[in-house]
PDB file of C-alpha atoms in Angstrom:
ATOM      1  CA  MET G 167     -16.354 -46.733  55.698  1.00 56.00           C
ATOM      2  CA  PHE G 168     -19.918 -47.676  54.736  1.00 48.00           C
ATOM      3  CA  LYS G 169     -20.196 -44.637  52.444  1.00 55.00           C
ATOM      4  CA  LYS G 170     -16.853 -45.533  50.849  1.00 54.00           C
ATOM      5  CA  SER G 171     -18.107 -49.065  50.162  1.00 48.00           C
ATOM      6  CA  LEU G 172     -21.257 -47.693  48.558  1.00 50.00           C
ATOM      7  CA  LEU G 173     -19.137 -45.407  46.406  1.00 56.00           C
ATOM      8  CA  ILE G 174     -17.021 -48.330  45.216  1.00 50.00           C
ATOM      9  CA  VAL G 175     -20.178 -50.261  44.277  1.00 49.00           C
ATOM     10  CA  SER G 176     -21.518 -47.164  42.499  1.00 55.00           C
ATOM     11  CA  LEU G 177     -18.279 -46.752  40.580  1.00 59.00           C
ATOM     12  CA  ALA G 178     -18.266 -50.398  39.556  1.00 51.00           C
ATOM     13  CA  SER G 179     -21.812 -50.158  38.228  1.00 50.00           C
ATOM     14  CA  ALA G 180     -21.101 -46.883  36.417  1.00 58.00           C
ATOM     15  CA  MET G 181     -17.982 -48.189  34.689  1.00 58.00           C
ATOM     16  CA  PHE G 182     -17.993 -51.329  32.604  1.00 50.00           C
ATOM     17  CA  ALA G 183     -15.447 -52.367  29.976  1.00 48.00           C
ATOM     18  CA  GLY G 184     -13.965 -48.878  29.879  1.00 70.00           C
ATOM     19  CA  ASN G 185     -17.336 -47.219  29.306  1.00 89.00           C
ATOM     20  CA  VAL G 186     -18.385 -44.665  31.908  1.00 94.00           C
ATOM     21  CA  LYS G 187     -21.773 -43.183  32.756  1.00 96.00           C
ATOM     22  CA  MET G 188     -22.001 -40.314  35.225  1.00 97.00           C
ATOM     23  CA  ASP G 189     -24.654 -37.887  36.437  1.00 98.00           C
ATOM     24  CA  LEU G 190     -24.044 -34.140  36.669  1.00 98.00           C
ATOM     25  CA  ASN G 191     -26.285 -32.154  38.991  1.00 98.00           C
ATOM     26  CA  ALA G 192     -27.069 -28.670  37.622  1.00 97.00           C
ATOM     27  CA  LYS G 193     -28.434 -26.262  40.203  1.00 93.00           C
ATOM     28  CA  TYR G 194     -30.595 -24.149  37.908  1.00 90.00           C
ATOM     29  CA  GLY G 195     -33.318 -24.839  35.358  1.00 90.00           C
ATOM     30  CA  ALA G 196     -32.852 -26.273  31.897  1.00 94.00           C
ATOM     31  CA  ASN G 197     -32.965 -22.846  30.226  1.00 90.00           C
ATOM     32  CA  ASN G 198     -30.372 -21.294  32.506  1.00 90.00           C
ATOM     33  CA  PHE G 199     -27.122 -20.116  30.926  1.00 89.00           C
ATOM     34  CA  HIS G 200     -24.951 -22.322  33.158  1.00 95.00           C
ATOM     35  CA  THR G 201     -27.119 -25.406  32.696  1.00 96.00           C
ATOM     36  CA  LYS G 202     -26.885 -25.024  28.931  1.00 96.00           C
ATOM     37  CA  GLY G 203     -23.107 -24.804  29.336  1.00 97.00           C
ATOM     38  CA  ALA G 204     -23.109 -28.059  31.316  1.00 98.00           C
ATOM     39  CA  GLU G 205     -25.119 -29.742  28.547  1.00 98.00           C
ATOM     40  CA  GLN G 206     -22.602 -28.538  25.950  1.00 98.00           C
ATOM     41  CA  PHE G 207     -19.758 -29.798  28.149  1.00 98.00           C
ATOM     42  CA  ALA G 208     -21.375 -33.240  28.365  1.00 98.00           C
ATOM     43  CA  ALA G 209     -21.757 -33.334  24.579  1.00 98.00           C
ATOM     44  CA  LEU G 210     -18.086 -32.422  24.082  1.00 98.00           C
ATOM     45  CA  VAL G 211     -16.957 -35.093  26.539  1.00 98.00           C
ATOM     46  CA  LYS G 212     -18.977 -37.754  24.707  1.00 98.00           C
ATOM     47  CA  ASP G 213     -17.512 -36.591  21.388  1.00 98.00           C
ATOM     48  CA  TYR G 214     -13.886 -36.397  22.541  1.00 98.00           C
ATOM     49  CA  THR G 215     -14.026 -39.785  24.320  1.00 98.00           C
ATOM     50  CA  LYS G 216     -15.670 -41.388  21.271  1.00 97.00           C
ATOM     51  CA  GLY G 217     -18.676 -42.234  23.390  1.00 97.00           C
ATOM     52  CA  SER G 218     -16.788 -43.977  26.192  1.00 97.00           C
ATOM     53  CA  VAL G 219     -17.834 -41.330  28.739  1.00 98.00           C
ATOM     54  CA  GLU G 220     -21.476 -40.298  28.907  1.00 98.00           C
ATOM     55  CA  ILE G 221     -22.589 -37.543  31.266  1.00 98.00           C
ATOM     56  CA  THR G 222     -26.283 -36.982  31.966  1.00 98.00           C
ATOM     57  CA  VAL G 223     -27.147 -33.472  33.175  1.00 98.00           C
ATOM     58  CA  HIS G 224     -29.990 -33.176  35.691  1.00 98.00           C
ATOM     59  CA  SER G 225     -31.282 -29.599  35.909  1.00 97.00           C
ATOM     60  CA  GLY G 226     -33.096 -27.888  38.775  1.00 94.00           C
ATOM     61  CA  SER G 227     -30.809 -29.432  41.411  1.00 94.00           C
ATOM     62  CA  ALA G 228     -32.726 -32.680  40.991  1.00 96.00           C
ATOM     63  CA  LEU G 229     -29.940 -34.760  42.554  1.00 96.00           C
ATOM     64  CA  ILE G 230     -28.730 -32.488  45.376  1.00 94.00           C
ATOM     65  CA  LYS G 231     -30.755 -30.562  47.935  1.00 86.00           C
ATOM     66  CA  GLY G 232     -27.937 -29.838  50.388  1.00 89.00           C
ATOM     67  CA  ASN G 233     -24.279 -28.841  50.228  1.00 94.00           C
ATOM     68  CA  PRO G 234     -22.836 -29.613  46.752  1.00 95.00           C
ATOM     69  CA  LEU G 235     -19.255 -29.889  48.035  1.00 96.00           C
ATOM     70  CA  LYS G 236     -20.287 -32.554  50.543  1.00 96.00           C
ATOM     71  CA  ALA G 237     -22.445 -34.401  48.000  1.00 96.00           C
ATOM     72  CA  VAL G 238     -19.544 -34.737  45.549  1.00 97.00           C
ATOM     73  CA  LYS G 239     -17.066 -35.511  48.334  1.00 96.00           C
ATOM     74  CA  ASP G 240     -19.202 -38.430  49.519  1.00 95.00           C
ATOM     75  CA  GLY G 241     -19.969 -39.630  45.998  1.00 95.00           C
ATOM     76  CA  THR G 242     -23.695 -38.958  46.379  1.00 95.00           C
ATOM     77  CA  VAL G 243     -23.335 -37.562  42.870  1.00 97.00           C
ATOM     78  CA  ALA G 244     -20.328 -37.858  40.583  1.00 98.00           C
ATOM     79  CA  MET G 245     -20.400 -34.272  39.347  1.00 98.00           C
ATOM     80  CA  THR G 246     -22.161 -30.999  40.072  1.00 98.00           C
ATOM     81  CA  ASP G 247     -22.074 -27.322  39.395  1.00 97.00           C
ATOM     82  CA  MET G 248     -22.085 -24.908  42.311  1.00 96.00           C
ATOM     83  CA  PHE G 249     -22.281 -21.201  43.040  1.00 93.00           C
ATOM     84  CA  ILE G 250     -18.795 -20.818  44.506  1.00 93.00           C
ATOM     85  CA  PRO G 251     -19.321 -17.886  46.924  1.00 89.00           C
ATOM     86  CA  PHE G 252     -22.392 -19.540  48.452  1.00 83.00           C
ATOM     87  CA  THR G 253     -20.847 -22.979  48.914  1.00 90.00           C
ATOM     88  CA  SER G 254     -20.334 -23.898  52.546  1.00 86.00           C
ATOM     89  CA  GLY G 255     -16.907 -25.402  53.220  1.00 90.00           C
ATOM     90  CA  GLY G 256     -15.091 -23.383  50.574  1.00 91.00           C
ATOM     91  CA  GLY G 257     -13.637 -21.049  53.178  1.00 90.00           C
ATOM     92  CA  LYS G 258     -12.607 -17.477  52.508  1.00 90.00           C
ATOM     93  CA  VAL G 259     -11.062 -18.285  49.149  1.00 93.00           C
ATOM     94  CA  PHE G 260     -14.475 -19.204  47.733  1.00 93.00           C
ATOM     95  CA  GLY G 261     -15.668 -15.711  48.567  1.00 90.00           C
ATOM     96  CA  ILE G 262     -13.164 -13.910  46.356  1.00 94.00           C
ATOM     97  CA  SER G 263     -15.338 -13.551  43.255  1.00 94.00           C
ATOM     98  CA  ALA G 264     -18.215 -12.132  45.306  1.00 90.00           C
ATOM     99  CA  LEU G 265     -16.226  -9.327  46.934  1.00 92.00           C
ATOM    100  CA  PRO G 266     -17.960  -6.072  45.932  1.00 92.00           C
ATOM    101  CA  PHE G 267     -16.556  -3.806  43.230  1.00 92.00           C
ATOM    102  CA  ILE G 268     -13.176  -5.559  42.998  1.00 93.00           C
ATOM    103  CA  ALA G 269     -13.720  -6.389  39.327  1.00 93.00           C
ATOM    104  CA  ASN G 270     -15.161  -3.692  37.084  1.00 90.00           C
ATOM    105  CA  SER G 271     -15.421  -5.670  33.856  1.00 94.00           C
ATOM    106  CA  TYR G 272     -15.507  -9.211  32.489  1.00 96.00           C
ATOM    107  CA  GLU G 273     -11.803  -8.845  31.701  1.00 96.00           C
ATOM    108  CA  ASP G 274     -11.086  -7.933  35.329  1.00 96.00           C
ATOM    109  CA  ALA G 275     -13.210 -10.842  36.540  1.00 97.00           C
ATOM    110  CA  TYR G 276     -11.369 -13.310  34.302  1.00 97.00           C
ATOM    111  CA  LYS G 277      -7.992 -12.033  35.500  1.00 97.00           C
ATOM    112  CA  LEU G 278      -9.077 -12.438  39.126  1.00 97.00           C
ATOM    113  CA  TYR G 279     -10.313 -15.963  38.387  1.00 97.00           C
ATOM    114  CA  GLN G 280      -7.025 -16.987  36.787  1.00 97.00           C
ATOM    115  CA  LEU G 281      -5.101 -15.709  39.815  1.00 97.00           C
ATOM    116  CA  SER G 282      -7.493 -17.499  42.205  1.00 97.00           C
ATOM    117  CA  LYS G 283      -7.762 -20.764  40.284  1.00 97.00           C
ATOM    118  CA  LYS G 284      -4.985 -22.645  42.104  1.00 96.00           C
ATOM    119  CA  SER G 285      -6.561 -21.816  45.454  1.00 96.00           C
ATOM    120  CA  TYR G 286      -9.970 -22.992  44.230  1.00 96.00           C
ATOM    121  CA  GLU G 287      -8.388 -26.228  43.000  1.00 97.00           C
ATOM    122  CA  LYS G 288      -6.603 -26.708  46.325  1.00 95.00           C
ATOM    123  CA  THR G 289      -9.861 -26.298  48.248  1.00 96.00           C
ATOM    124  CA  ALA G 290     -11.727 -28.650  45.909  1.00 97.00           C
ATOM    125  CA  LYS G 291      -9.049 -31.316  46.409  1.00 97.00           C
ATOM    126  CA  LYS G 292      -9.524 -31.106  50.187  1.00 96.00           C
ATOM    127  CA  TRP G 293     -13.129 -32.004  49.512  1.00 97.00           C
ATOM    128  CA  ASN G 294     -12.177 -35.044  47.380  1.00 98.00           C
ATOM    129  CA  GLN G 295     -12.948 -33.445  44.036  1.00 98.00           C
ATOM    130  CA  LYS G 296     -11.389 -31.854  41.001  1.00 98.00           C
ATOM    131  CA  LEU G 297     -12.342 -28.436  39.659  1.00 98.00           C
ATOM    132  CA  LEU G 298     -13.081 -28.793  35.945  1.00 98.00           C
ATOM    133  CA  TYR G 299     -14.123 -25.301  34.939  1.00 98.00           C
ATOM    134  CA  SER G 300     -15.624 -22.056  36.262  1.00 98.00           C
ATOM    135  CA  VAL G 301     -17.637 -19.333  34.551  1.00 98.00           C
ATOM    136  CA  THR G 302     -18.815 -15.974  35.826  1.00 97.00           C
ATOM    137  CA  TRP G 303     -22.406 -14.928  36.123  1.00 94.00           C
ATOM    138  CA  PRO G 304     -23.364 -11.665  34.439  1.00 94.00           C
ATOM    139  CA  ALA G 305     -22.363  -8.814  36.754  1.00 94.00           C
ATOM    140  CA  SER G 306     -24.617  -8.467  39.792  1.00 93.00           C
ATOM    141  CA  GLY G 307     -26.801  -5.377  39.749  1.00 96.00           C
ATOM    142  CA  PHE G 308     -29.489  -3.913  42.001  1.00 97.00           C
ATOM    143  CA  TYR G 309     -33.191  -4.512  41.370  1.00 98.00           C
ATOM    144  CA  SER G 310     -35.503  -2.159  43.256  1.00 98.00           C
ATOM    145  CA  THR G 311     -38.946  -0.584  43.416  1.00 96.00           C
ATOM    146  CA  LYS G 312     -37.451   2.915  43.337  1.00 95.00           C
ATOM    147  CA  GLU G 313     -34.567   4.475  41.417  1.00 95.00           C
ATOM    148  CA  ILE G 314     -31.164   4.239  43.098  1.00 96.00           C
ATOM    149  CA  ASN G 315     -29.030   7.292  42.320  1.00 95.00           C
ATOM    150  CA  SER G 316     -27.131   7.900  45.555  1.00 95.00           C
ATOM    151  CA  ILE G 317     -26.340   6.151  48.822  1.00 95.00           C
ATOM    152  CA  LEU G 318     -29.321   7.915  50.422  1.00 96.00           C
ATOM    153  CA  ASP G 319     -31.655   5.881  48.206  1.00 97.00           C
ATOM    154  CA  PHE G 320     -30.567   2.696  49.992  1.00 96.00           C
ATOM    155  CA  LYS G 321     -32.076   3.895  53.268  1.00 95.00           C
ATOM    156  CA  GLY G 322     -34.876   1.590  54.333  1.00 95.00           C
ATOM    157  CA  VAL G 323     -34.664  -0.878  51.458  1.00 97.00           C
ATOM    158  CA  LYS G 324     -35.214  -4.543  52.271  1.00 98.00           C
ATOM    159  CA  THR G 325     -32.862  -6.463  50.031  1.00 98.00           C
ATOM    160  CA  ARG G 326     -32.503 -10.152  49.267  1.00 97.00           C
ATOM    161  CA  THR G 327     -28.754 -10.832  49.257  1.00 92.00           C
ATOM    162  CA  TYR G 328     -26.895 -14.008  48.318  1.00 83.00           C
ATOM    163  CA  ASP G 329     -23.970 -14.187  50.757  1.00 82.00           C
ATOM    164  CA  LYS G 330     -22.335 -12.572  53.784  1.00 83.00           C
ATOM    165  CA  ASN G 331     -20.517  -9.960  51.670  1.00 84.00           C
ATOM    166  CA  SER G 332     -23.607  -8.749  49.846  1.00 89.00           C
ATOM    167  CA  ALA G 333     -25.556  -8.685  53.125  1.00 91.00           C
ATOM    168  CA  GLU G 334     -22.919  -6.560  54.835  1.00 92.00           C
ATOM    169  CA  PHE G 335     -22.737  -4.274  51.789  1.00 93.00           C
ATOM    170  CA  VAL G 336     -26.490  -3.584  51.884  1.00 95.00           C
ATOM    171  CA  ASN G 337     -26.452  -2.996  55.646  1.00 95.00           C
ATOM    172  CA  LEU G 338     -23.527  -0.564  55.381  1.00 95.00           C
ATOM    173  CA  ALA G 339     -25.296   1.262  52.562  1.00 95.00           C
ATOM    174  CA  GLY G 340     -28.270   1.899  54.855  1.00 96.00           C
ATOM    175  CA  GLY G 341     -30.602  -0.926  53.894  1.00 97.00           C
ATOM    176  CA  SER G 342     -31.618  -4.176  55.550  1.00 97.00           C
ATOM    177  CA  ALA G 343     -30.311  -7.451  54.151  1.00 97.00           C
ATOM    178  CA  VAL G 344     -32.663 -10.436  54.060  1.00 96.00           C
ATOM    179  CA  ALA G 345     -31.474 -14.027  53.528  1.00 92.00           C
ATOM    180  CA  LEU G 346     -33.861 -16.035  51.362  1.00 93.00           C
ATOM    181  CA  PRO G 347     -33.641 -19.189  49.234  1.00 88.00           C
ATOM    182  CA  TRP G 348     -33.932 -18.353  45.534  1.00 87.00           C
ATOM    183  CA  GLY G 349     -37.231 -20.208  45.295  1.00 88.00           C
ATOM    184  CA  GLU G 350     -38.833 -17.774  47.770  1.00 95.00           C
ATOM    185  CA  VAL G 351     -37.590 -14.521  46.236  1.00 96.00           C
ATOM    186  CA  TYR G 352     -40.415 -13.863  43.769  1.00 97.00           C
ATOM    187  CA  SER G 353     -43.193 -14.492  46.292  1.00 97.00           C
ATOM    188  CA  SER G 354     -41.371 -12.362  48.885  1.00 97.00           C
ATOM    189  CA  LEU G 355     -41.144  -9.495  46.400  1.00 97.00           C
ATOM    190  CA  ARG G 356     -44.834  -9.814  45.631  1.00 96.00           C
ATOM    191  CA  THR G 357     -45.836  -9.758  49.312  1.00 96.00           C
ATOM    192  CA  GLY G 358     -43.426  -6.944  50.192  1.00 95.00           C
ATOM    193  CA  MET G 359     -41.233  -8.990  52.520  1.00 97.00           C
ATOM    194  CA  VAL G 360     -38.373  -7.632  50.391  1.00 98.00           C
ATOM    195  CA  ASP G 361     -38.426  -4.785  47.878  1.00 97.00           C
ATOM    196  CA  SER G 362     -35.050  -5.217  46.188  1.00 98.00           C
ATOM    197  CA  VAL G 363     -32.536  -7.872  45.138  1.00 97.00           C
ATOM    198  CA  VAL G 364     -28.799  -8.036  44.472  1.00 96.00           C
ATOM    199  CA  THR G 365     -28.349 -10.425  41.545  1.00 94.00           C
ATOM    200  CA  SER G 366     -27.518 -10.669  37.857  1.00 93.00           C
ATOM    201  CA  SER G 367     -29.464  -9.605  34.787  1.00 95.00           C
ATOM    202  CA  SER G 368     -29.752 -13.301  33.925  1.00 91.00           C
ATOM    203  CA  SER G 369     -31.352 -14.167  37.263  1.00 92.00           C
ATOM    204  CA  GLY G 370     -33.737 -11.232  36.917  1.00 95.00           C
ATOM    205  CA  LYS G 371     -34.713 -12.550  33.503  1.00 94.00           C
ATOM    206  CA  ASP G 372     -35.251 -16.080  34.830  1.00 90.00           C
ATOM    207  CA  GLY G 373     -37.225 -14.705  37.780  1.00 93.00           C
ATOM    208  CA  LYS G 374     -39.393 -12.363  35.650  1.00 96.00           C
ATOM    209  CA  PHE G 375     -38.612  -9.534  38.037  1.00 98.00           C
ATOM    210  CA  TRP G 376     -40.323  -6.998  35.785  1.00 98.00           C
ATOM    211  CA  GLU G 377     -43.607  -8.325  37.178  1.00 98.00           C
ATOM    212  CA  VAL G 378     -42.748  -7.152  40.699  1.00 97.00           C
ATOM    213  CA  LEU G 379     -40.001  -4.492  40.387  1.00 97.00           C
ATOM    214  CA  LYS G 380     -39.506  -1.388  38.266  1.00 97.00           C
ATOM    215  CA  ASN G 381     -35.777  -0.591  38.269  1.00 98.00           C
ATOM    216  CA  TYR G 382     -32.425  -2.228  37.619  1.00 98.00           C
ATOM    217  CA  THR G 383     -29.238  -0.294  38.357  1.00 97.00           C
ATOM    218  CA  LYS G 384     -26.042  -1.630  36.783  1.00 96.00           C
ATOM    219  CA  ILE G 385     -23.810  -1.155  39.805  1.00 95.00           C
ATOM    220  CA  ASN G 386     -21.574  -4.086  38.720  1.00 93.00           C
ATOM    221  CA  TYR G 387     -21.506  -5.251  42.312  1.00 94.00           C
ATOM    222  CA  ALA G 388     -19.542  -8.444  41.586  1.00 94.00           C
ATOM    223  CA  TYR G 389     -18.874 -11.172  39.024  1.00 95.00           C
ATOM    224  CA  PRO G 390     -19.458 -14.335  41.108  1.00 93.00           C
ATOM    225  CA  LEU G 391     -18.426 -17.717  39.746  1.00 96.00           C
ATOM    226  CA  GLN G 392     -20.277 -20.938  39.015  1.00 97.00           C
ATOM    227  CA  ALA G 393     -17.993 -23.997  38.965  1.00 98.00           C
ATOM    228  CA  VAL G 394     -18.256 -27.635  37.885  1.00 98.00           C
ATOM    229  CA  THR G 395     -16.415 -30.321  39.860  1.00 98.00           C
ATOM    230  CA  ILE G 396     -16.026 -34.097  39.736  1.00 98.00           C
ATOM    231  CA  ASN G 397     -15.493 -36.572  42.577  1.00 98.00           C
ATOM    232  CA  LEU G 398     -11.815 -37.627  42.663  1.00 98.00           C
ATOM    233  CA  ASP G 399     -12.641 -41.325  42.915  1.00 97.00           C
ATOM    234  CA  TYR G 400     -14.637 -41.096  39.700  1.00 97.00           C
ATOM    235  CA  TRP G 401     -11.888 -38.974  38.139  1.00 98.00           C
ATOM    236  CA  ASN G 402      -9.140 -41.429  39.077  1.00 97.00           C
ATOM    237  CA  ALA G 403     -11.188 -44.336  37.701  1.00 96.00           C
ATOM    238  CA  LEU G 404     -11.030 -42.781  34.220  1.00 97.00           C
ATOM    239  CA  ASP G 405      -8.137 -43.787  31.982  1.00 96.00           C
ATOM    240  CA  LYS G 406      -5.595 -41.178  30.901  1.00 97.00           C
ATOM    241  CA  ASN G 407      -7.176 -40.617  27.504  1.00 97.00           C
ATOM    242  CA  GLN G 408     -10.597 -40.091  29.057  1.00 97.00           C
ATOM    243  CA  GLN G 409      -9.151 -37.614  31.565  1.00 98.00           C
ATOM    244  CA  LYS G 410      -7.351 -35.752  28.803  1.00 98.00           C
ATOM    245  CA  ALA G 411     -10.545 -35.582  26.742  1.00 98.00           C
ATOM    246  CA  MET G 412     -12.561 -34.298  29.693  1.00 98.00           C
ATOM    247  CA  LEU G 413     -10.006 -31.578  30.434  1.00 98.00           C
ATOM    248  CA  LYS G 414     -10.035 -30.569  26.767  1.00 98.00           C
ATOM    249  CA  ALA G 415     -13.826 -30.287  26.867  1.00 98.00           C
ATOM    250  CA  ALA G 416     -13.684 -28.327  30.126  1.00 98.00           C
ATOM    251  CA  ALA G 417     -11.149 -25.845  28.749  1.00 98.00           C
ATOM    252  CA  GLU G 418     -13.193 -25.312  25.595  1.00 98.00           C
ATOM    253  CA  ILE G 419     -16.509 -24.821  27.359  1.00 98.00           C
ATOM    254  CA  GLU G 420     -14.926 -22.494  29.895  1.00 98.00           C
ATOM    255  CA  LYS G 421     -13.508 -20.291  27.132  1.00 97.00           C
ATOM    256  CA  ALA G 422     -16.767 -20.329  25.193  1.00 97.00           C
ATOM    257  CA  GLN G 423     -18.916 -19.563  28.234  1.00 97.00           C
ATOM    258  CA  TRP G 424     -16.738 -16.628  29.316  1.00 97.00           C
ATOM    259  CA  GLU G 425     -17.499 -15.091  25.925  1.00 96.00           C
ATOM    260  CA  ALA G 426     -21.139 -16.188  25.865  1.00 94.00           C
ATOM    261  CA  VAL G 427     -21.826 -14.574  29.246  1.00 96.00           C
ATOM    262  CA  LYS G 428     -21.474 -11.146  27.641  1.00 95.00           C
ATOM    263  CA  ALA G 429     -24.181 -11.977  25.118  1.00 94.00           C
ATOM    264  CA  GLU G 430     -26.281 -13.493  27.896  1.00 94.00           C
ATOM    265  CA  ASP G 431     -25.985 -10.244  29.869  1.00 96.00           C
ATOM    266  CA  LYS G 432     -27.045  -8.108  26.894  1.00 96.00           C
ATOM    267  CA  GLU G 433     -29.922 -10.409  25.980  1.00 95.00           C
ATOM    268  CA  SER G 434     -31.170 -10.388  29.578  1.00 96.00           C
ATOM    269  CA  LEU G 435     -30.941  -6.599  29.880  1.00 97.00           C
ATOM    270  CA  ASP G 436     -32.799  -6.170  26.583  1.00 97.00           C
ATOM    271  CA  LEU G 437     -35.550  -8.469  27.840  1.00 97.00           C
ATOM    272  CA  LEU G 438     -35.852  -6.494  31.093  1.00 98.00           C
ATOM    273  CA  VAL G 439     -36.290  -3.284  29.091  1.00 98.00           C
ATOM    274  CA  ALA G 440     -38.726  -4.907  26.652  1.00 98.00           C
ATOM    275  CA  ASN G 441     -40.903  -5.872  29.610  1.00 98.00           C
ATOM    276  CA  GLY G 442     -41.029  -2.337  30.997  1.00 97.00           C
ATOM    277  CA  MET G 443     -38.187  -2.280  33.507  1.00 98.00           C
ATOM    278  CA  LYS G 444     -35.990   0.813  33.652  1.00 98.00           C
ATOM    279  CA  VAL G 445     -32.328  -0.173  33.287  1.00 98.00           C
ATOM    280  CA  GLN G 446     -29.796   2.508  34.169  1.00 97.00           C
ATOM    281  CA  GLU G 447     -26.048   2.916  34.641  1.00 96.00           C
ATOM    282  CA  VAL G 448     -24.677   3.696  38.077  1.00 95.00           C
ATOM    283  CA  THR G 449     -24.248   7.436  38.652  1.00 94.00           C
ATOM    284  CA  PRO G 450     -20.693   8.744  39.312  1.00 94.00           C
ATOM    285  CA  GLU G 451     -21.848   9.908  42.748  1.00 94.00           C
ATOM    286  CA  LEU G 452     -23.200   6.505  43.701  1.00 95.00           C
ATOM    287  CA  LYS G 453     -20.162   4.707  42.279  1.00 93.00           C
ATOM    288  CA  LYS G 454     -17.857   6.771  44.492  1.00 94.00           C
ATOM    289  CA  GLU G 455     -19.969   6.063  47.578  1.00 95.00           C
ATOM    290  CA  LEU G 456     -20.154   2.340  46.848  1.00 94.00           C
ATOM    291  CA  ASP G 457     -16.396   2.107  46.272  1.00 93.00           C
ATOM    292  CA  ALA G 458     -15.849   3.555  49.757  1.00 94.00           C
ATOM    293  CA  ILE G 459     -17.996   0.787  51.261  1.00 94.00           C
ATOM    294  CA  ALA G 460     -16.199  -1.830  49.147  1.00 92.00           C
ATOM    295  CA  LEU G 461     -12.820  -0.674  50.475  1.00 92.00           C
ATOM    296  CA  LYS G 462     -14.023  -1.201  54.048  1.00 93.00           C
ATOM    297  CA  LEU G 463     -15.224  -4.697  53.225  1.00 92.00           C
ATOM    298  CA  LEU G 464     -12.018  -5.650  51.414  1.00 92.00           C
ATOM    299  CA  THR G 465      -9.854  -4.343  54.250  1.00 92.00           C
ATOM    300  CA  LYS G 466     -11.867  -6.398  56.733  1.00 91.00           C
ATOM    301  CA  TYR G 467     -11.757  -9.467  54.481  1.00 91.00           C
ATOM    302  CA  LEU G 468      -7.967  -9.344  54.137  1.00 92.00           C
ATOM    303  CA  GLU G 469      -7.324  -9.036  57.894  1.00 92.00           C
ATOM    304  CA  ASP G 470      -7.120 -12.768  58.560  1.00 91.00           C
ATOM    305  CA  VAL G 471      -6.649 -14.440  55.181  1.00 92.00           C
ATOM    306  CA  SER G 472      -3.882 -16.848  54.201  1.00 91.00           C
ATOM    307  CA  SER G 473      -0.725 -15.791  52.411  1.00 92.00           C
ATOM    308  CA  ASP G 474      -2.113 -17.421  49.247  1.00 91.00           C
ATOM    309  CA  ILE G 475      -5.067 -15.029  49.209  1.00 94.00           C
ATOM    310  CA  GLN G 476      -2.866 -12.054  50.074  1.00 93.00           C
ATOM    311  CA  LYS G 477      -0.723 -12.966  47.071  1.00 94.00           C
ATOM    312  CA  ILE G 478      -3.792 -13.126  44.786  1.00 96.00           C
ATOM    313  CA  PHE G 479      -4.738  -9.528  45.551  1.00 94.00           C
ATOM    314  CA  LYS G 480      -1.160  -8.310  45.377  1.00 93.00           C
ATOM    315  CA  GLU G 481      -0.879  -9.750  41.850  1.00 94.00           C
ATOM    316  CA  TYR G 482      -4.324  -8.538  40.863  1.00 94.00           C
ATOM    317  CA  ARG G 483      -3.523  -4.945  41.770  1.00 88.00           C
ATOM    318  CA  LYS G 484      -0.399  -4.852  39.595  1.00 81.00           C
TER     319      LYS G 484
END
């Protein structure tokens, strides 16, 4: 009740005479692809609402240190972006985009997102928020000290993974998964606590992985999603025209970012190569071995999911 009262006071101070000011927490740094997208979204919202809605983006997770779903639910912050698969409280549906080797291209990933969108929206609503838009990361690959050409090359690797699925994948492949906050990855690579990482070309670029690793294998592990949500109390306090304008901005930035991610991927890969990292495609042998592991993980994942999720995969396979 006390939190609700504080939220009402916060809303009243943020909204005066139809003008609205809100803060958007962006998890990553100012130069990150997704943060730039959030800035562009804020600019579109201001334009389409004729200045009646102003969104200030705070990069580097300056406003949230804990669970983003809970922070938006409680009104600690009006809006945030979040790495969907890693967000506690999202349930099994939030893990869909991080399932290994389900999508093999950006087109596949977008199709899977469209089929999953209603379930994401349903989960967000349970947490008192509205899903505005979601964009994939560049496909997750495998950074390592040695070349990875077959499943045997995974034996003994110590890999930083980003969720339960990626951890189980590495363990099944013969390596050892290590859970680490992103801020500790570089130092852990330098000290040898880990010697490999499952993540995107973009993250490798941001982390300057060429300083501590030599190889990047484009296994296209997954195309995990980053989403932006808004607290429902803030959303409902907007007038219809403001809501319409915000949805228009969200749709436009989502479409633009799904195209821009391809350029981001290429630019990041080129930078890895320019800094001396060897970037290679996955070998047919390794692809076949990884697909076998992925099938085991998907079968296990689908054992106790809801009918909604079962339907998503049935449609996706058509």
